[in-house]
Structure formats: structure tokens, C-alpha cells
Coordinates of C-alpha atoms and ligand atoms in Angstrom, one line a residue:
M1 CA 97.5 161.5 4.6
V2 CA 97.6 158.4 2.5
A3 CA 97.8 158.8 -1.3
M4 CA 94.4 158.1 -2.7
N5 CA 93.2 156.8 -6.1
I6 CA 89.8 157.9 -7.3
I7 CA 88.0 156.4 -10.3
N8 CA 84.3 156.6 -11.1
L9 CA 82.4 153.4 -11.1
Y10 CA 78.9 154.5 -12.1
E11 CA 78.7 151.9 -14.8
N12 CA 79.5 149.1 -12.4
F13 CA 77.1 150.5 -9.8
N14 CA 74.3 150.9 -12.4
Y15 CA 74.8 147.3 -13.7
Y16 CA 75.2 145.6 -10.3
F17 CA 72.5 147.0 -8.1
S18 CA 68.8 146.3 -8.5
A19 CA 66.4 149.2 -9.5
E20 CA 65.0 149.1 -5.9
Y21 CA 68.5 149.6 -4.3
K22 CA 69.5 152.2 -6.8
A23 CA 66.3 154.2 -6.0
I24 CA 67.1 153.9 -2.3
F25 CA 70.8 155.1 -2.7
E26 CA 69.7 158.0 -4.9
R27 CA 67.1 159.1 -2.4
V28 CA 69.4 159.0 0.6
S29 CA 72.0 160.7 -1.4
K30 CA 69.6 163.6 -2.1
V31 CA 68.7 163.9 1.6
A32 CA 72.4 163.8 2.5
S33 CA 73.2 166.6 0.1
K34 CA 70.6 168.8 1.7
S35 CA 71.7 168.0 5.3
K36 CA 75.3 168.2 4.4
H37 CA 76.2 164.6 5.4
K38 CA 78.7 162.5 3.4
L39 CA 77.7 158.9 2.6
Y40 CA 79.7 156.0 1.3
L41 CA 79.0 152.4 0.5
I42 CA 81.8 150.5 2.3
G43 CA 83.3 147.1 2.9
G44 CA 82.0 143.8 1.5
G45 CA 79.3 145.5 -0.6
V46 CA 81.8 147.5 -2.7
R47 CA 84.2 144.5 -2.9
D48 CA 81.5 142.2 -4.2
M49 CA 80.1 144.8 -6.6
L50 CA 83.6 145.1 -8.2
L51 CA 83.9 141.3 -8.3
G52 CA 80.3 141.0 -9.7
I53 CA 79.3 138.5 -7.0
K54 CA 76.3 138.5 -4.7
S55 CA 76.9 140.5 -1.5
L56 CA 75.9 139.3 1.9
D57 CA 75.1 142.8 3.2
I58 CA 75.1 146.4 2.4
D59 CA 76.7 148.9 4.8
I60 CA 76.7 152.6 4.4
T61 CA 79.1 154.8 6.3
V62 CA 78.2 158.3 7.2
E63 CA 81.2 160.6 7.6
G64 CA 80.0 162.1 10.8
D65 CA 76.9 161.0 12.8
A66 CA 74.9 158.1 11.2
I67 CA 72.3 158.2 14.0
E68 CA 71.6 161.9 13.4
F69 CA 71.3 161.2 9.6
A70 CA 68.9 158.3 10.1
R71 CA 66.7 160.5 12.2
I72 CA 66.6 163.0 9.4
L73 CA 65.6 160.2 7.0
E74 CA 62.9 159.1 9.4
R75 CA 61.6 162.7 9.9
E76 CA 61.3 163.2 6.2
G77 CA 59.3 159.9 5.9
Y78 CA 62.0 158.0 3.9
A79 CA 63.0 155.4 6.6
K80 CA 62.0 153.7 9.7
I81 CA 64.6 153.3 12.4
L82 CA 64.8 149.7 13.6
N83 CA 67.5 149.8 16.2
V84 CA 70.3 152.1 17.3
H85 CA 73.7 151.3 18.9
K86 CA 74.8 154.6 20.4
D87 CA 78.2 153.3 21.6
F88 CA 79.2 152.3 18.1
G89 CA 77.3 155.0 16.3
T90 CA 75.4 152.5 14.2
V91 CA 71.8 152.3 13.2
K92 CA 69.7 149.9 11.3
V93 CA 66.8 151.3 9.2
E94 CA 64.2 150.0 6.9
I95 CA 63.7 151.8 3.6
D96 CA 61.2 150.5 1.1
G97 CA 61.1 147.2 2.8
E98 CA 65.0 146.8 2.7
K99 CA 67.0 146.7 5.9
I100 CA 70.2 148.8 5.6
D101 CA 72.9 149.4 8.2
F102 CA 74.3 152.9 8.6
A103 CA 77.5 153.4 10.6
S104 CA 79.1 156.6 11.7
T105 CA 82.8 156.7 10.7
R106 CA 84.8 155.6 13.7
S107 CA 88.4 155.0 14.7
E108 CA 89.3 152.2 17.1
I109 CA 92.1 151.1 19.4
Y110 CA 93.0 147.7 20.8
P111 CA 93.9 148.3 24.5
K112 CA 93.8 144.5 25.0
K113 CA 95.3 142.7 22.1
G114 CA 93.1 139.9 20.7
H115 CA 89.9 141.4 22.3
L116 CA 87.2 143.6 21.0
P117 CA 88.5 147.0 20.1
H118 CA 87.4 150.2 21.9
V119 CA 85.8 153.0 19.9
K120 CA 88.2 155.9 20.0
N121 CA 86.4 158.5 18.0
I122 CA 82.9 158.5 16.4
G123 CA 82.6 160.8 13.5
C124 CA 86.2 160.8 12.5
S125 CA 87.3 161.2 8.8
L126 CA 86.5 158.5 6.3
E127 CA 90.2 157.9 6.0
E128 CA 90.6 157.1 9.7
D129 CA 87.6 154.8 9.5
V130 CA 89.1 152.9 6.6
L131 CA 92.4 152.5 8.4
R132 CA 90.8 150.6 11.3
R133 CA 89.7 147.8 8.9
D134 CA 91.1 144.3 8.3
F135 CA 92.1 144.0 4.6
T136 CA 92.6 146.4 1.7
V137 CA 89.9 144.7 -0.4
N138 CA 87.4 145.4 2.5
S139 CA 88.4 149.0 2.8
L140 CA 87.0 150.4 -0.4
A141 CA 84.4 153.1 -0.3
L142 CA 82.0 154.2 -3.0
S143 CA 80.7 157.7 -2.8
L144 CA 77.0 158.2 -2.6
N145 CA 77.4 162.0 -2.6
Q146 CA 75.8 164.1 -5.3
D147 CA 79.1 165.9 -6.3
N148 CA 81.1 162.7 -6.9
F149 CA 78.5 159.9 -7.0
A150 CA 80.0 156.4 -7.5
D151 CA 83.6 157.6 -7.2
L152 CA 85.6 154.8 -5.7
I153 CA 87.7 156.0 -2.8
D154 CA 90.7 153.8 -2.2
Y155 CA 93.1 154.9 0.5
V156 CA 95.0 151.6 0.8
G157 CA 95.3 150.1 -2.7
G158 CA 92.4 147.8 -2.4
F159 CA 91.4 148.2 -6.0
D160 CA 94.8 146.9 -7.3
D161 CA 94.6 144.0 -4.7
L162 CA 91.2 143.0 -6.0
K163 CA 92.6 142.9 -9.5
D164 CA 95.6 140.9 -8.3
K165 CA 93.4 138.7 -6.1
K166 CA 95.4 139.5 -3.0
I167 CA 94.4 139.6 0.7
R168 CA 96.6 142.2 2.3
I169 CA 96.4 143.6 5.9
L170 CA 96.7 147.3 6.4
H171 CA 99.5 147.4 9.0
D172 CA 102.0 145.0 10.5
K173 CA 100.3 144.7 13.9
S174 CA 96.9 143.8 12.4
F175 CA 97.0 140.1 13.4
I176 CA 98.4 140.9 16.8
D177 CA 95.5 143.4 17.4
D178 CA 92.9 140.9 16.1
P179 CA 94.0 137.3 15.4
T180 CA 90.5 136.4 14.2
R181 CA 91.6 138.3 11.1
I182 CA 93.8 135.2 10.3
I183 CA 90.6 133.2 10.0
R184 CA 88.9 136.0 8.1
A185 CA 91.8 136.0 5.6
L186 CA 91.3 132.3 5.1
K187 CA 87.5 132.9 4.6
Y188 CA 88.0 135.5 1.9
A189 CA 90.9 133.6 0.3
T190 CA 88.8 130.5 -0.1
R191 CA 85.5 132.3 -0.9
L192 CA 87.0 134.6 -3.5
G193 CA 89.8 132.4 -4.7
F194 CA 92.4 134.9 -3.5
E195 CA 95.9 134.4 -2.1
L196 CA 97.5 136.1 1.0
E197 CA 99.9 138.8 -0.1
E198 CA 103.6 137.9 0.7
N199 CA 104.1 140.2 3.8
T200 CA 100.6 139.3 5.1
L201 CA 101.4 135.6 4.8
M202 CA 104.8 136.2 6.5
L203 CA 103.1 138.1 9.4
Q204 CA 100.5 135.3 9.7
K205 CA 103.3 132.7 10.0
E206 CA 105.1 134.8 12.6
Y207 CA 101.9 135.2 14.7
L208 CA 101.1 131.5 14.5
R209 CA 104.6 130.7 15.8
S210 CA 103.7 132.4 19.1
V211 CA 100.0 132.7 19.5
N212 CA 98.7 134.9 22.3
Y213 CA 95.9 132.7 23.6
D214 CA 94.4 135.5 25.7
M215 CA 91.9 136.3 22.9
C216 CA 88.2 136.7 22.5
N217 CA 87.3 133.0 21.6
K218 CA 83.7 133.9 20.9
R219 CA 84.9 135.8 17.9
V220 CA 87.1 132.9 16.9
K221 CA 84.1 130.7 17.0
N222 CA 82.0 133.1 14.9
E223 CA 84.7 133.3 12.3
I224 CA 85.2 129.5 12.2
K225 CA 81.4 129.2 11.7
K226 CA 81.4 131.6 8.8
T227 CA 84.5 130.1 7.2
F228 CA 83.6 126.5 7.4
D229 CA 79.8 126.6 7.0
E230 CA 80.0 125.4 3.4
P231 CA 80.6 122.0 2.0
S232 CA 84.0 122.8 0.4
S233 CA 87.0 121.4 2.2
N234 CA 89.4 123.9 0.7
A235 CA 89.3 126.2 3.7
F236 CA 89.9 123.3 6.1
E237 CA 92.9 122.1 4.1
K238 CA 94.5 125.5 4.3
F239 CA 93.5 125.7 8.0
I240 CA 95.7 122.7 8.5
D241 CA 98.4 123.3 5.9
Q242 CA 99.1 126.9 7.1
G243 CA 98.8 125.9 10.8
I244 CA 95.9 128.2 11.4
Y245 CA 94.4 125.5 13.7
K246 CA 97.0 126.7 16.2
L247 CA 94.6 129.5 17.2
V248 CA 92.4 126.8 18.8
T249 CA 94.7 124.0 19.9
L250 CA 98.2 123.3 21.1
K251 CA 98.2 119.9 19.6
E252 CA 99.3 119.1 16.1
V253 CA 96.5 118.5 13.6
K254 CA 96.9 116.3 10.6
K255 CA 94.9 116.2 7.4
P256 CA 92.3 113.4 7.5
H257 CA 92.4 110.8 4.8
A258 CA 88.6 110.7 4.2
N259 CA 87.1 112.6 1.4
I260 CA 85.1 115.1 3.4
E261 CA 83.4 116.7 0.4
N262 CA 82.0 113.4 -0.8
L263 CA 80.7 112.6 2.6
F264 CA 79.0 116.1 2.8
A265 CA 77.6 115.8 -0.7
K266 CA 76.0 112.4 0.2
Y267 CA 74.8 113.1 3.7
N268 CA 74.2 116.9 3.6
P269 CA 75.0 118.0 7.2
K270 CA 73.2 121.2 8.4
H271 CA 76.3 122.6 10.1
P272 CA 79.5 121.6 8.2
W273 CA 81.5 123.9 10.5
L274 CA 80.7 121.7 13.5
V275 CA 82.1 118.7 11.7
Y276 CA 85.3 120.5 10.9
L277 CA 85.7 121.9 14.5
G278 CA 84.8 118.5 15.9
L279 CA 87.7 116.9 14.0
I280 CA 89.9 118.9 16.4
G281 CA 87.6 119.1 19.4
V282 CA 87.3 115.3 19.9
F283 CA 91.0 115.2 20.8
E284 CA 90.8 118.0 23.3
N285 CA 89.6 118.3 26.9
D286 CA 85.9 119.3 27.5
D287 CA 86.9 122.9 28.2
F288 CA 87.7 123.2 24.4
C289 CA 84.0 123.6 23.8
D290 CA 83.4 125.9 26.8
K291 CA 86.3 128.2 25.8
L292 CA 84.8 128.6 22.4
E293 CA 81.4 129.3 24.0
L294 CA 79.7 126.6 22.0
T295 CA 76.0 126.1 22.8
K296 CA 74.8 123.0 24.6
I297 CA 73.8 121.4 21.3
E298 CA 77.0 122.2 19.6
K299 CA 79.0 120.9 22.5
G300 CA 76.9 117.7 22.6
I301 CA 77.7 117.0 18.9
I302 CA 81.4 117.1 19.6
L303 CA 81.3 115.2 22.9
C304 CA 79.1 112.4 21.6
A305 CA 81.6 111.9 18.8
K306 CA 84.4 111.9 21.3
G307 CA 82.6 109.2 23.3
L308 CA 82.0 107.0 20.3
L309 CA 85.4 107.4 18.7
E310 CA 87.1 104.3 20.3
K311 CA 83.9 102.2 20.5
E312 CA 83.8 98.9 18.7
F313 CA 80.4 97.5 17.6
K314 CA 79.8 93.7 17.8
D315 CA 76.9 93.7 15.4
D316 CA 74.4 95.9 13.6
F317 CA 72.2 96.0 16.6
E318 CA 75.0 97.6 18.7
L319 CA 75.8 100.0 15.8
Y320 CA 72.2 101.0 15.5
K321 CA 71.8 101.6 19.2
A322 CA 75.0 103.7 19.3
F323 CA 74.1 105.8 16.3
C324 CA 70.3 106.1 16.2
N325 CA 70.1 109.2 18.4
Q326 CA 73.1 111.0 17.1
K327 CA 73.1 114.2 15.0
I328 CA 74.4 113.8 11.5
E329 CA 77.4 116.1 12.4
T330 CA 78.5 113.6 15.1
L331 CA 78.3 110.7 12.7
L332 CA 80.3 112.6 10.1
I333 CA 83.1 113.5 12.6
L334 CA 83.3 109.7 13.2
A335 CA 83.2 108.9 9.5
V336 CA 86.1 111.3 8.8
L337 CA 88.1 109.9 11.7
G338 CA 88.2 106.3 10.6
K339 CA 84.6 105.0 11.1
E340 CA 83.4 105.7 7.5
K341 CA 82.4 102.1 6.8
Q342 CA 80.2 101.8 10.0
V343 CA 78.7 105.3 9.6
S344 CA 77.8 104.7 5.9
H345 CA 76.4 101.3 6.7
Y346 CA 74.2 102.8 9.4
L347 CA 73.1 105.9 7.3
D348 CA 72.5 103.9 4.1
N349 CA 70.7 100.9 5.6
F350 CA 69.4 101.6 9.1
S351 CA 68.9 105.3 9.7
K352 CA 65.3 105.2 8.5
I353 CA 64.4 102.1 10.5
K354 CA 62.0 103.0 13.4
L355 CA 59.8 100.7 15.5
H356 CA 56.0 101.4 15.1
V357 CA 54.9 99.4 18.1
T358 CA 54.6 101.4 21.3
G359 CA 54.1 100.7 25.0
D360 CA 50.4 101.8 24.7
D361 CA 49.9 99.0 22.1
L362 CA 51.3 96.5 24.5
V363 CA 49.0 97.7 27.3
K364 CA 46.1 97.5 25.0
L365 CA 47.1 93.9 24.3
G366 CA 46.8 93.2 28.0
F367 CA 50.4 93.3 29.1
S368 CA 51.4 95.2 32.2
P369 CA 54.2 97.7 31.8
S370 CA 57.6 96.2 32.9
K371 CA 61.3 96.2 32.1
A372 CA 60.5 93.3 29.7
F373 CA 58.9 95.9 27.3
A374 CA 62.3 97.3 26.5
D375 CA 63.8 93.9 25.9
G376 CA 60.8 93.1 23.7
F377 CA 61.4 96.3 21.6
D378 CA 65.0 95.3 21.2
Y379 CA 64.0 91.8 20.1
V380 CA 61.8 93.4 17.4
L381 CA 64.5 95.8 16.4
R382 CA 67.0 93.0 15.9
E383 CA 64.5 91.4 13.5
K384 CA 63.9 94.7 11.7
L385 CA 67.5 95.3 11.1
Q386 CA 67.5 92.1 9.1
N387 CA 64.3 92.8 7.4
S388 CA 63.3 96.5 7.2
Q389 CA 60.0 95.6 5.4
I390 CA 58.4 94.4 8.7
K391 CA 55.2 96.3 9.2
K392 CA 53.4 97.2 12.5
A393 CA 51.2 94.2 12.5
Q394 CA 54.2 91.9 12.3
E395 CA 56.0 93.9 14.9
L396 CA 53.1 93.3 17.3
K397 CA 53.1 89.6 16.5
L398 CA 56.8 89.4 17.2
I399 CA 56.7 91.3 20.5
K400 CA 53.7 89.4 21.6
Y401 CA 55.5 86.2 20.9
Y402 CA 58.6 87.4 22.8
L403 CA 56.6 88.6 25.9
T404 CA 54.5 85.5 26.2
N405 CA 57.5 83.2 25.9
L406 CA 59.6 84.8 28.5
Ligands
CTP501 N1 86.2 144.2 10.1 C1 87.5 144.2 10.6 N2 88.0 143.3 11.5 C2 87.2 142.3 11.9 C3 85.9 142.2 11.4 C4 85.4 143.2 10.5 O1 88.2 145.1 10.2 N3 87.7 141.4 12.7 C5 85.7 145.2 9.2 C6 86.0 144.9 7.7 O2 86.4 146.0 7.1 C7 84.7 144.4 7.1 C8 83.7 145.2 8.0 O3 84.3 145.3 9.3 O4 84.5 144.7 5.8 C9 82.3 144.4 8.2 O5 82.6 143.1 8.7 P1 81.8 141.8 8.2 O6 80.4 142.2 8.1 O7 82.2 140.7 9.0 O8 82.4 141.6 6.8 P2 82.0 141.9 5.3 O9 83.1 142.7 4.7 O10 80.6 142.6 5.2 O11 82.1 140.5 4.7 P3 81.0 139.4 4.4 O12 80.9 139.4 2.9 O13 81.7 138.2 5.0 O14 79.8 139.8 5.1

């Protein structure tokens, strides 16, 4: 049994949660008291409540069987069950319009290091459930039980680590079991402004010296996506400085010179994480994308950047032709990797330029469709790149001139 600290956090609870959430927690607490289930808020929700920051999701752990408890809630008319995962003992319910995840306490084992854990025991003690988790600050539980409502249950010293702004793993094999936790640690460190605790940092270094590449890369991708899907480049800098990139490549990665944050602020990519991943991916074989299970579109973004990286552009026309169908993420990968001048020139001056004249217009003018149409469009485009004010009527004039003087 691990020594446990208990303090009551009703004031924090009362201040942090909205009236709607508090009403839900109090209602489920009453039902649990009658049915003799023990409920705890757990994980990110408790961490964020203590930090006073907005939480991404609310998870409730039932010490015992969450599915059985959700059925009671539904029977009594308090909740609607949305979906059930029997193998994990988890259930999503809707209460007063809010979607809430209930999970049965469970212990896990990692029969294959680096891959998804197997559930060992559903309905174990809260303490065992806590001990399967990644970091102390994610292992705090807040009682929703009538006899100790809002008591903080801290088996692993997470409260002190929150105060000290430390990310600490729960046991020395944590990164070996699940190397994606190295990226998760980076995510929390940058999001919360925390540091890795000394032993955690030492074990991370040790793992990165001899990475076991037989790991679930889909999870690596998902963590990279969550970690880098914001404009700040802090996480990427640490990703390089601490050698965390070794989880995805055997090659050495250097910090780019370009100011990524400025580029993101100016051009606002939808998926910053793909730019960051692309900065590594363009120097890899094509199986880099397949290994990480990128979608066709995600893979296309990186491969297009790879194809354009060494290309030189004779003039604006060539630049436009090469860039006009590319996604912003592809262009930003190129910008960061040395083509900033060309990319900015294209984005600032040409990206809005489109031809209005169409093949139908030319047919209406009496021309028969031919390969010359494409050359005609290029002729008009060259003119438009020099004068973006050209309107459709002038475009028609120009293309007519071109086609009749062939
Ligand atoms: N967890 C873990 N190891 C992982 C992923 C998750 O131990 N590789 C545990 C952590 O205890 C975490 C919980 O599962 O708190 C839920 O995971 P997730 O939803 O990814 O994290 P949150 O803590 O909810 O964080 P976030 O604020 O990013 O949603």
C-alpha cells in the first residue's frame, strides 16, 4: 500500500466547475451512495481544476463496474447511455446535455513493450487503477462520494508535483512500457510550463539512447498530433534539443533557422503538427508516412514538400505553377527549410490570383477545344502575374488574341 495524502478541495471544486456540472456531480454522487458505488473524478480534469485552467475532458472512474453504474443512472432516468466498451469497462453517457465518460477502475499489463496494454483486471482498487497511469500529475483523484466529497486522493505525490511544476513517471519502466509517454511528457511540459523531474529526464535520456522501434506508431502519431497542433514552437524545440525525434527517425535532426512562429502567425496553417512532422519526414523514405499511418492527405502534404524541396524556379510563372495547388502546410515546410523567400512571395502576391476565363467561354467564342487552350490559359496567367487587376473581359481579349495569332 502506497502512503496517501488526503486534503479536501471543496472550495476549488465549487469555484472551478459550472453550476451545470456541479449539479450533475452531486446527482450522480447521490445515486452512487444508494447503489454503493464509489466515484472519482480522475486524470486531466483534476489536474486542470487544481491549476485553474480549462480542461479538455471530464473522466469519472467508478471503483468497480462503471457499466453497471451507468445502467442504474439510465434506469433512474438521470442519464442516456451513448456507447459502451465492454473490454475496457468504459461507458459514455449523456446527462443534462453533457457527455461524460465513466470508466471502471482497471489495472493493465504491457505484454508487448511499446504496444497497447492489455487489461488485467476490471474493477480493481482505485489505487491499482492510479498506478497504471503515466504521470503523477495525471494520477490525482477527487472523491465524488457523499462521505468524503471533494477529498483529493493522491497515492503518488501528484499534488506536490503540481505545486513544483514537475512531470514525474510512476515507475522506472514507464517509458519502456509505453514510449509515447515521452511525447506526452513533452506535451504537458510545454502546455503547462512544467519541467521533467530529474529521474524522469534521466530515464527518458536512457530510453532515447536505445529506442525499441517495435512500437505502436499510430499512438506516436496521435501524440505528435496533440503535442504539435498549436502554433507555439516550444514543443518542437524541445523535441529536437532533447532528442525526442529519435522516436520517429534514425537520422539526426537539427533546429531550423526560420522563425516558425512568425510564419504560423502570418499564414495560419490548419494543421501545424503536419508542418513539424514534415520537417523530419521530407528527409525520410516514403515508408515514414506509412509507418506512422498518416492518411492519404497527410502523406500527400509531406511528399509534395519533399518533391519541391530541391526545385529551382526560373520565374514567377514557374513558382506559381509549382505552388498553386499545394496545401499551406506543404508550403510552410518548404518555407522553414530554406524557401521562405519564394513561399512568401507566392503567398503574399500570387496565391489569390485565379483565372476567370474557362474552356466553355472559349467554345462560346467559336474556338474548338484543343491543346492550345492550355497554352492560352498560361499566356493569360503570365500576364496576370504581372498585373493582378486584369478582369475577365481583358482575360478573354488576351486569350482570343493568343489563339487567333497562333
Ligand atoms: N494515460 C496513460 N498513458 C498513456 C495515455 C493515457 O497513462 N499513454 C492515462 C493518463 O493517466 C491520462 C488518462 O490516461 O490522464 C487519460 O488520457 P488522455 O485523455 O490522453 O489525457 P488527459 O489527462 O485527459 O489529458 P488531456 O488534458 O491532454 O486530455
